[in-house]
Coordinates of C-alpha atoms and ligand atoms in Angstrom, one line a residue:
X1 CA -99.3 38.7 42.1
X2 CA -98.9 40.9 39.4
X3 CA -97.6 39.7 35.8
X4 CA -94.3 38.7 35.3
X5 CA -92.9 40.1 32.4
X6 CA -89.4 40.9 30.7
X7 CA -89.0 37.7 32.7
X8 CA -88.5 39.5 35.4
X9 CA -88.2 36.8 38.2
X10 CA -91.8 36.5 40.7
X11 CA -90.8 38.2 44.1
X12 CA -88.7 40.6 42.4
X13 CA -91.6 43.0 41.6
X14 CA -89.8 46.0 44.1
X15 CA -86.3 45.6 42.7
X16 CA -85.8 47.4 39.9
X17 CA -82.5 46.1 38.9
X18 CA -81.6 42.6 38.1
X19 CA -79.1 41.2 40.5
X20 CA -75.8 40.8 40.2
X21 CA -75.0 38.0 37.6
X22 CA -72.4 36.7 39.9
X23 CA -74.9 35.8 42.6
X24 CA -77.0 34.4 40.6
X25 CA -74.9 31.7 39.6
X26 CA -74.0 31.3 42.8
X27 CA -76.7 31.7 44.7
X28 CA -79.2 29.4 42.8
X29 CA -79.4 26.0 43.8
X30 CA -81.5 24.4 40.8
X31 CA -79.6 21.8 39.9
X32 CA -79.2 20.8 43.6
X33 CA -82.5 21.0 44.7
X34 CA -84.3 19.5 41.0
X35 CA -84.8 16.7 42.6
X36 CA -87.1 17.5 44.8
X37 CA -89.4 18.1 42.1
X38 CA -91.9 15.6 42.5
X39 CA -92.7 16.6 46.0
X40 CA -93.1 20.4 45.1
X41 CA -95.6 19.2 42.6
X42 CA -97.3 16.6 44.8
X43 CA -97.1 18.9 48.2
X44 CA -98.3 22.0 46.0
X45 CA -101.5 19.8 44.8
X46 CA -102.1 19.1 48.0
X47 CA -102.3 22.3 48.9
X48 CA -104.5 24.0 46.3
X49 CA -107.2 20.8 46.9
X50 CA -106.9 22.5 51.0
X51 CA -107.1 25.9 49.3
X52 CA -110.5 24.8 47.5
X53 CA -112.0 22.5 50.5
X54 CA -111.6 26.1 52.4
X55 CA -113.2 28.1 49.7
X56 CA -109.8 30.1 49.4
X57 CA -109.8 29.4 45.6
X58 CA -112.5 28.2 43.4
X59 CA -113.3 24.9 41.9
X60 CA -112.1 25.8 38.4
X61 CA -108.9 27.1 39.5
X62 CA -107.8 24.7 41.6
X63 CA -108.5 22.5 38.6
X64 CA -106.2 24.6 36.6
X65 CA -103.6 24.6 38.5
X66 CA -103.4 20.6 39.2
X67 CA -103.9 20.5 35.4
X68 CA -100.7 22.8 35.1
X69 CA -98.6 20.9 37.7
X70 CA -99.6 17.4 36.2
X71 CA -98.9 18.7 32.9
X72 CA -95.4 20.3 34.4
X73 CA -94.3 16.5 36.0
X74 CA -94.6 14.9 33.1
X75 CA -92.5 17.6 31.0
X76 CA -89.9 16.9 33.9
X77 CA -90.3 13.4 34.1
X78 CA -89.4 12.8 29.8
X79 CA -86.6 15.4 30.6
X80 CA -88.7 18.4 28.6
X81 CA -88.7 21.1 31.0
X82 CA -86.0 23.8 30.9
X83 CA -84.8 24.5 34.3
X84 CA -83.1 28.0 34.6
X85 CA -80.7 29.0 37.2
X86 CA -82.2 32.4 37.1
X87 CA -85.3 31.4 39.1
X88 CA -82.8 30.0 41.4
X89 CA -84.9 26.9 43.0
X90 CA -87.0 24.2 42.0
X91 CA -90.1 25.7 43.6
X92 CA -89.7 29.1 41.2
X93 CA -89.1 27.2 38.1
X94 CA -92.4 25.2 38.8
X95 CA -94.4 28.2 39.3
X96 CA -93.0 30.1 36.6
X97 CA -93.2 27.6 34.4
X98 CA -97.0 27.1 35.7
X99 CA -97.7 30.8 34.7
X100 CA -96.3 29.8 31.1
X101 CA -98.9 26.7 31.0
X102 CA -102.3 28.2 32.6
X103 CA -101.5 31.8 32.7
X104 CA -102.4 34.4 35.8
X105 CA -104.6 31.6 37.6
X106 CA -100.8 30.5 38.9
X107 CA -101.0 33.2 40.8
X108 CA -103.2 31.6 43.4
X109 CA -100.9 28.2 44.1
X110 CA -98.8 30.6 46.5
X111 CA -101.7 31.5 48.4
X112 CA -101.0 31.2 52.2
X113 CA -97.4 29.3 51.7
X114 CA -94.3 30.6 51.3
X115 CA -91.2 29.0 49.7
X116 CA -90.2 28.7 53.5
X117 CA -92.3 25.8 54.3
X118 CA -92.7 24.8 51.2
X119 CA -89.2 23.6 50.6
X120 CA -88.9 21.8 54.2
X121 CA -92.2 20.1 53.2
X122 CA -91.0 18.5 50.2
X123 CA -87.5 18.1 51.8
X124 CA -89.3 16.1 54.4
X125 CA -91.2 13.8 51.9
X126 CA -88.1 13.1 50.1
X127 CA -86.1 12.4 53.3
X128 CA -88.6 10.1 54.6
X129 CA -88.6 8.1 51.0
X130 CA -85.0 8.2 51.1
X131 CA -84.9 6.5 54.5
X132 CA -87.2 4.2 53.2
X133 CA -84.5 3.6 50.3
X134 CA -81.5 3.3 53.1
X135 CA -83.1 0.7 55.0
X136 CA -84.2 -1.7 52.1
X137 CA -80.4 -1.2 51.4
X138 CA -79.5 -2.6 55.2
X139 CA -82.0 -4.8 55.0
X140 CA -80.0 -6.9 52.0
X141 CA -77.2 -6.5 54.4
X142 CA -78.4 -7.9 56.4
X143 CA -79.8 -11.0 54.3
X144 CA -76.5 -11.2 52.7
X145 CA -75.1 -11.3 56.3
X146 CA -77.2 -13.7 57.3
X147 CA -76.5 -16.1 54.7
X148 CA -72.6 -16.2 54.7
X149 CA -73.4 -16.6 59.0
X150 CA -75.2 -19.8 58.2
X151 CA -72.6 -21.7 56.1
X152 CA -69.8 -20.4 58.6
X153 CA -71.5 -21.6 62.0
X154 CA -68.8 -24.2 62.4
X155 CA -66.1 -22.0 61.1
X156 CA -63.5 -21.5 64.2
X157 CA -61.5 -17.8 64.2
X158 CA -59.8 -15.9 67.1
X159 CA -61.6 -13.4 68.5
X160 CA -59.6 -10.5 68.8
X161 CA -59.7 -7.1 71.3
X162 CA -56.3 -5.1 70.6
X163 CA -55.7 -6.8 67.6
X164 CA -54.1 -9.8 69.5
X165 CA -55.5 -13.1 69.6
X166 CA -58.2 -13.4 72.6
X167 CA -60.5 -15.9 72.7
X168 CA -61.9 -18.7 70.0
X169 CA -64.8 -17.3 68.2
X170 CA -67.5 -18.9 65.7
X171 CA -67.0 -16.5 61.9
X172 CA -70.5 -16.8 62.2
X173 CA -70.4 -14.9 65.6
X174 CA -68.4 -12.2 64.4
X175 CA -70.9 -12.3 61.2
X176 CA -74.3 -12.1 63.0
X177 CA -72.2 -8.7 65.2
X178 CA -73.0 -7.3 61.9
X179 CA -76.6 -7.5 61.9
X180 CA -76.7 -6.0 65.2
X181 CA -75.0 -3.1 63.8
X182 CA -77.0 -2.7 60.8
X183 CA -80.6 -3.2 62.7
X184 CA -79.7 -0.8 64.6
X185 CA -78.9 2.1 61.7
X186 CA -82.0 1.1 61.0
X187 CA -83.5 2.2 64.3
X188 CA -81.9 5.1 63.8
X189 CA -82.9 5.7 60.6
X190 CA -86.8 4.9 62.1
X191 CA -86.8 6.8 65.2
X192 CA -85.8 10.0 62.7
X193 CA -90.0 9.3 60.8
X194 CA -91.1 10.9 64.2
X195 CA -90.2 14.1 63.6
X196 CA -90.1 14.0 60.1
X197 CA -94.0 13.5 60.1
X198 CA -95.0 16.6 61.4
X199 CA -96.0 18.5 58.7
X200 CA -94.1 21.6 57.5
X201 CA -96.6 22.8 55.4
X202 CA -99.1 26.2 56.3
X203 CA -96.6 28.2 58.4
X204 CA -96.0 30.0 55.4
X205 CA -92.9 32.9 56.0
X206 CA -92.7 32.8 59.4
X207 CA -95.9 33.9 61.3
X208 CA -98.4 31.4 60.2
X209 CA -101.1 33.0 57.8
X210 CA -104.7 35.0 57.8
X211 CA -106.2 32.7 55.4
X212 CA -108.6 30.0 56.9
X213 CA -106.4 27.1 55.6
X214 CA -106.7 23.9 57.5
X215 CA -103.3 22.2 57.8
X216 CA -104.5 18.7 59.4
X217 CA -106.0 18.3 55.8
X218 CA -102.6 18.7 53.9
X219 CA -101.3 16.9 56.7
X220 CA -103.2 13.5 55.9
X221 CA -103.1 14.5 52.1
X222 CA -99.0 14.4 51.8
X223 CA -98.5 11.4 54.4
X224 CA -97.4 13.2 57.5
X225 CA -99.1 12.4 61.1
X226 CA -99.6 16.1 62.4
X227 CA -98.9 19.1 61.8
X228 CA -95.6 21.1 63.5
X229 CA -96.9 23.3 66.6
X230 CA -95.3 26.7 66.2
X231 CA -94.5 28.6 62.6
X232 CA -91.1 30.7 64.1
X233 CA -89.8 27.3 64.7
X234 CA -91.1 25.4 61.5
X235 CA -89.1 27.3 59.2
X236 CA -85.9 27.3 61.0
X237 CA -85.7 24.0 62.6
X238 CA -83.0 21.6 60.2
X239 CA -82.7 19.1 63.5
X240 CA -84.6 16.6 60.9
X241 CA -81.5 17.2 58.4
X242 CA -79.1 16.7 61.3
X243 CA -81.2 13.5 62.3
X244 CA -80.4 11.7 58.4
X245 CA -76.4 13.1 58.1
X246 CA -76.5 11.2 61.8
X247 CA -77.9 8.4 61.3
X248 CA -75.9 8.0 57.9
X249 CA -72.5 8.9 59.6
X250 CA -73.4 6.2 62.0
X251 CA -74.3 3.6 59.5
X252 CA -71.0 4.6 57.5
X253 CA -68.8 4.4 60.3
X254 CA -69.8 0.6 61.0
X255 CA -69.5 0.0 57.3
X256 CA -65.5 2.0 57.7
X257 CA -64.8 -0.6 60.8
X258 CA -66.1 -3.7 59.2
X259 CA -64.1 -2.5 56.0
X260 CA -60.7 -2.2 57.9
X261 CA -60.9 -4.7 59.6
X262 CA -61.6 -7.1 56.4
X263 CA -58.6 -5.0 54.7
X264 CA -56.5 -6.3 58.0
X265 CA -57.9 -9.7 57.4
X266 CA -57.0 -10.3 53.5
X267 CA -53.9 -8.8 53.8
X268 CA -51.2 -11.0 53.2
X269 CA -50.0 -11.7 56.9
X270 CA -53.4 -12.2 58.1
X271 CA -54.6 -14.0 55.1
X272 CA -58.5 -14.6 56.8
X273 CA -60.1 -14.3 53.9
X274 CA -60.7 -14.4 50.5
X275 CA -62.3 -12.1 47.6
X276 CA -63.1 -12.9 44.2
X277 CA -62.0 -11.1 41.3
X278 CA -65.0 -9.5 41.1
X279 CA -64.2 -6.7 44.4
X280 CA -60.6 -6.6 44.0
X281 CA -58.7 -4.2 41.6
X282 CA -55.2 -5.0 40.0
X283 CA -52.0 -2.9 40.1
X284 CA -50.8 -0.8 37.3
X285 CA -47.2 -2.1 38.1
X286 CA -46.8 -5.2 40.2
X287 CA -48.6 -7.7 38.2
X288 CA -49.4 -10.2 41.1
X289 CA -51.5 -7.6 42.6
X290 CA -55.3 -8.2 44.1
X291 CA -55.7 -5.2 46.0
X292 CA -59.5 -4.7 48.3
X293 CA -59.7 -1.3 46.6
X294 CA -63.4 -1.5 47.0
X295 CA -63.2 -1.8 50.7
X296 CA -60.8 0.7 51.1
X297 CA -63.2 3.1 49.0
X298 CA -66.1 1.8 51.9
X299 CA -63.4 2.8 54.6
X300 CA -62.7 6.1 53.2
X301 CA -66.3 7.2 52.3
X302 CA -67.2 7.7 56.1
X303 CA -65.0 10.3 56.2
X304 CA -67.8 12.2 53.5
X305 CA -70.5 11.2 55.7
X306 CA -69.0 13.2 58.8
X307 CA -68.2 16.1 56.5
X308 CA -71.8 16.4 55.6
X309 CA -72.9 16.4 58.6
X310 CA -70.2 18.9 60.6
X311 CA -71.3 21.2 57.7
X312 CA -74.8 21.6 58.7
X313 CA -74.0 21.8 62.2
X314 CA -71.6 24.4 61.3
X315 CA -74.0 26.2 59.2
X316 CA -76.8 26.1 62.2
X317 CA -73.9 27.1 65.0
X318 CA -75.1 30.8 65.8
X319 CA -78.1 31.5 62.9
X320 CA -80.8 33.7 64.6
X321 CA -84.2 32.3 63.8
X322 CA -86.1 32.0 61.2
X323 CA -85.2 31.6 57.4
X324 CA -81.7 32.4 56.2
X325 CA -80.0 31.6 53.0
X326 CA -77.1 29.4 55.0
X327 CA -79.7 27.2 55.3
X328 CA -80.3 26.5 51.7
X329 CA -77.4 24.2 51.6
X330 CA -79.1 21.7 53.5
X331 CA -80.7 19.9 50.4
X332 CA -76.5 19.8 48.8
X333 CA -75.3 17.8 52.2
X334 CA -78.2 15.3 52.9
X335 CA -78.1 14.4 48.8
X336 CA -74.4 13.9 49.1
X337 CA -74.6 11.8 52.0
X338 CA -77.5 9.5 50.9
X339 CA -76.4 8.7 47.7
X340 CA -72.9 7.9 48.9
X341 CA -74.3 5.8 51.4
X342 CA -76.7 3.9 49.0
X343 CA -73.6 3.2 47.2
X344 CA -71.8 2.1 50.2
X345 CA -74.2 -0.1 51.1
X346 CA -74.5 -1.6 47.9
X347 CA -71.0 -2.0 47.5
X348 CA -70.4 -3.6 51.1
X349 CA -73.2 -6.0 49.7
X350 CA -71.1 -7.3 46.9
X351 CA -67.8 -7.6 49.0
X352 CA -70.2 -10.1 51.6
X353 CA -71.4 -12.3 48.3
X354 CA -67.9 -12.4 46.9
X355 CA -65.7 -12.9 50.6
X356 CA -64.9 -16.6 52.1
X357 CA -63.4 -17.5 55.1
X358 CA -59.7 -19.2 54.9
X359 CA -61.1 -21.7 57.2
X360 CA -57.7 -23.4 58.0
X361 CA -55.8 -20.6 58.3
X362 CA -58.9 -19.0 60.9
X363 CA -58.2 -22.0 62.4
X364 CA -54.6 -22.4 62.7
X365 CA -54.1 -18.7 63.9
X366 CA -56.7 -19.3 66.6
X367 CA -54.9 -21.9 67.7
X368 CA -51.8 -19.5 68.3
X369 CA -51.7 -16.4 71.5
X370 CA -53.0 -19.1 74.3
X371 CA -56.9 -17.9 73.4
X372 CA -57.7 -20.6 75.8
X373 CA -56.5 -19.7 78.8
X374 CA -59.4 -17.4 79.6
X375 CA -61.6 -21.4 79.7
X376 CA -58.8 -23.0 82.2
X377 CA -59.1 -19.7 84.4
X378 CA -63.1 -20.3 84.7
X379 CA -62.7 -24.4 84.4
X380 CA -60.4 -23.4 87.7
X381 CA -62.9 -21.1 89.4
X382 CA -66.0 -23.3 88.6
X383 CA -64.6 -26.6 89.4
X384 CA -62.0 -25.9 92.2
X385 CA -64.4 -23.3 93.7
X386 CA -61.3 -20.8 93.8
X387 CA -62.4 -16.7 93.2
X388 CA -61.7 -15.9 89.6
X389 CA -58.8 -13.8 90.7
X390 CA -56.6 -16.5 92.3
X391 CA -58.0 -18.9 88.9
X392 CA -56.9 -16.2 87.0
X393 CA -53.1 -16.2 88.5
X394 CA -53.1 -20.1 88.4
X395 CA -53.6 -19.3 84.5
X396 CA -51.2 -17.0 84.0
X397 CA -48.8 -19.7 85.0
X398 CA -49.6 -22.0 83.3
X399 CA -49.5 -19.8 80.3
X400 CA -45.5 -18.6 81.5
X401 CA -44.5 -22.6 81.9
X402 CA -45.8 -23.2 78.1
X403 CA -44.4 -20.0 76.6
X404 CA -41.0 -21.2 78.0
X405 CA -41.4 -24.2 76.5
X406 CA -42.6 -23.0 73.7
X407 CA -46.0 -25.0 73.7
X408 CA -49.3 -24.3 73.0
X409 CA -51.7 -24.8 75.7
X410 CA -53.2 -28.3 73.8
X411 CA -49.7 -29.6 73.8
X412 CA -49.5 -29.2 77.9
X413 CA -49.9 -32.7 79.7
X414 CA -51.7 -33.7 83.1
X415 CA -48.5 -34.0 84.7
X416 CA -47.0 -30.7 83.6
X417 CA -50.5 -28.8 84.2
X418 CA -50.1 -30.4 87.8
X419 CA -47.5 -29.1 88.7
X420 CA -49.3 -25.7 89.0
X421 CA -52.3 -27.1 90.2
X422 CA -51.8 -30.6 92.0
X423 CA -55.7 -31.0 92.3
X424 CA -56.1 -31.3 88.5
X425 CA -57.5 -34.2 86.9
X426 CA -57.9 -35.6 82.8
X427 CA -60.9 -33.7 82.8
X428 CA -59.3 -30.5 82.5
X429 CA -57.2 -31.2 79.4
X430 CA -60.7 -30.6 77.5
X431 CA -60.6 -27.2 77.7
X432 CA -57.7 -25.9 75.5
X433 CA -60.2 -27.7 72.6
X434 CA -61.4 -24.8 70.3
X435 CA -64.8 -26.6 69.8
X436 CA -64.9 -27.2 73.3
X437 CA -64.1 -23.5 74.4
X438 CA -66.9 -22.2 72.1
X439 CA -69.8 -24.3 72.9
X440 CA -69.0 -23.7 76.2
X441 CA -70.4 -19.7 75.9
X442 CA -73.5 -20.5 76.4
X443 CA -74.5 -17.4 78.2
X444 CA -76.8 -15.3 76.5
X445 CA -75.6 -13.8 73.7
X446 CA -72.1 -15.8 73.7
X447 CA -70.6 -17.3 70.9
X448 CA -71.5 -21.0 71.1
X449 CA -72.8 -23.1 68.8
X450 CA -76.3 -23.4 69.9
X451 CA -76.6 -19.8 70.6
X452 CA -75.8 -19.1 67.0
X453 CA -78.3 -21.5 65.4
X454 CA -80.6 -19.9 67.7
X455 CA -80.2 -15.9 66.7
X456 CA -79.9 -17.0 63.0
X457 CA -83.2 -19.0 63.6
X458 CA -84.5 -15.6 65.2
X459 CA -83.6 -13.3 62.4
X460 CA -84.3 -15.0 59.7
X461 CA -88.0 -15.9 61.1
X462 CA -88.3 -11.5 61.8
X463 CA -88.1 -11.1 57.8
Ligands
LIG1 N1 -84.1 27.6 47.7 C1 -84.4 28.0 49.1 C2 -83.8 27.1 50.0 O1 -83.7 25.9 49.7 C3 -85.9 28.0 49.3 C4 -86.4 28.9 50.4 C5 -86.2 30.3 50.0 N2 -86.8 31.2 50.9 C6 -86.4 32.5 51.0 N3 -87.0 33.2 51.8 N4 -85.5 33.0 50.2 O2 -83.4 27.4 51.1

């Protein structure tokens, strides 16, 4: 490494002119990838201690240089370190800047690395925090979730499918749906650790190295569980990047449906539910307005998530291995999708502390669209040991007799109800009851009561 002077940027020792101005404003990505800056300095530690324990650099250098990159965090963390665009990334700033601090001796930090694994090995530390991050996010969710489920267990809705009345549901029900969702980003979030804890870090350009480094030691130094098996590979493989802009599309798609369909629900012909003041926005004309601004920004914000990720796929579609500039972008997409999904979540966590149930209108609306008549068809194939099918037709006839009379199912008597199945008896007028139709789905996973109580019970004891 020779000197650098007329700061003349480090690899550009064989290029005699300075590039084009025009690339490099565009071609740096400094105030992108910044914030990777404490995992450069604690991956680049890491791997001068390696350096050392292999007797690749001595004792008082390697000293020098963690001196230099302590010195260097701190300048960054108080917001006293000049980044410039002209040594394009994060990684060249810190090493110029370390050449500034403890002079030629910086010269042996890049020793058997290159920036090639060294920027996926701090991308990887700061994608595995971030999911860390993410999932304390869901996990409030979740609680917040949890805790509106609770004081709704009695709180009787239609279930719908096609947007039409279907059967009576528990809120709670529809509620604890929610957690399965968000447990499951979570998985998905969790299952992504695997391969972002094999360690990056040691391949160096492309080929691996000739220096006797030993890369299970910076493995257990920086956190990861073992190092990545073959260097060509290493430094082209994004799949981990592909992995988070999944697993936060997912997670911001369930947010999007659960946002539309609360939009559908405190409209004003639905009128479900309620928000405070505090996650609704006013109009700038029509003074009466309370508009769910906030949930149509959660809706809309998926549509960021996908972006992301169809960009890196995009960018991956066709690039011959190994390193290639496309691929510095990756850092630009998987910031933009975790910060808007933090925010997302946040936001979605606010609507479920400030949302309430209209209980009477839930109530009244499930009483409309016949949402019992799936309970008389199985009363009829239980009871009158018919095959669902022919219970099933019975139903529907009963349903066609009401709708002519324009009565709801409850408002049916023995008599009438009789007259499409002579057999009947009292017994049967039970099941048009809401109540009744819910604690009735007992089967695993159904919406009564007791099941409920049961996977609230469960949930909450898992925290
Ligand atoms: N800033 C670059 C990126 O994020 C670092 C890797 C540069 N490697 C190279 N061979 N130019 O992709």
């Amino acid at each position: 490494m020779t000197k650098n002077k007329n700061n003349q940027v480090i690899w550009n020792t064989r290029i005699n002119k300075n590039g084009s101005s025009l690339f490099q404003r565009v071609g740096n990505s400094i105030d992108i990838d910044k914030r990777l800056y404490k995992e450069d300095i604690k991956a680049s530690t890491a791997h001068v201690e390696m350096l050392f324990k292999q007797k690749i650099i001595s004792f008082k250098i390697k000293n020098k240089i963690i001196y230099g990159l302590t010195k260097i965090n701190n300048e960054i963390k108080k917001n006293k370190f000049e980044f410039k665009k002209k040594y394009e990334d994060i990684h060249m700033n810190i090493e110029k800047r370390l050449f500034e601090v403890i002079g030629d001796e910086a010269g042996y930090v890049h020793t058997a690395r290159s920036r090639n694994d060294q920027v996926i090995t701090d991308f990887k530390i700061w994608i595995k925090s971030a999911t860390n991050e993410i999932n304390n996010n869901i996990d409030k969710i979740i609680k917040s979730t949890i805790k509106l489920a609770e004081k709704n267990i009695k709180t009787v809705m239609p279930g719908f499918t096609h947007l039409k009345n279907a059967q009576p549901i528990s809120f709670a029900h529809y509620l604890m749906s929610f957690v399965e969702m968000f447990n499951r980003d979570k998985k998905r979030f969790l299952n992504n650790l695997d391969s972002l804890n094999e360690n990056p870090l040691g391949v160096a350009a492309l080929a691996g190295t000739s220096f006797k480094i030993d890369r299970y030691y910076t493995t257990k130094k920086l956190g990861f569980i073992r190092p990545t098996n073959n260097s060509i590979d290493t430094v082209s493989d994004r799949d981990f990047v592909l992995d988070f802009l999944y697993a936060s599309s997912v997670c911001s798609m369930h947010i999007s449906r659960i946002a539309e369909e609360l939009i559908i629900w405190n409209s004003d012909s639905f009128n479900l539910i309620k928000l405070t003041d505090k996650v609704v926005t006013g109009s700038s004309i029509m003074p009466q307005k309370k508009n769910p601004d906030l949930l149509e920004y959660l809706r809309g914000k998926s549509g960021n998530a996908y972006g992301n990720l169809f960009s890196m796929l995009t960018i991956l579609k066709g690039l011959p291995l190994s390193y290639h500039k496309d691929l510095q972008d990756d850092k630009e997409l998987v910031f933009k999708s975790n910060d808007n999904l933090n925010n997302c979540l946040k936001i979605f966590n606010e609507i479920l502390k400030n949302c309430k149930p209209n209980k009477s209108v839930m109530l009244k609306l499930a009483n409309k669209g016949y949402t019992t008549a799936t309970d008389l068809a199985e009363y009829l194939s239980i009871n009158y040991s018919m095959s669902f099918r022919k219970a099933y037709q019975k139903t529907a006839m009963v349903v066609n007799y009401a709708e002519k009379r324009k009565k709801k199912l409850n408002e049916l008597t023995l008599e009438e109800l009789k007259k499409i199945e002579p057999k009947l008896k009292e017994d049967v007028l039970k099941v048009f009851d809401l109540n009744n139709s819910i604690i009735s789905k007992k089967s695993y996973g159904g919406t009564s009561f007791d099941n409920i109580k049961k996977m609230i019970l469960k949930y909450k004891k898992n925290d």
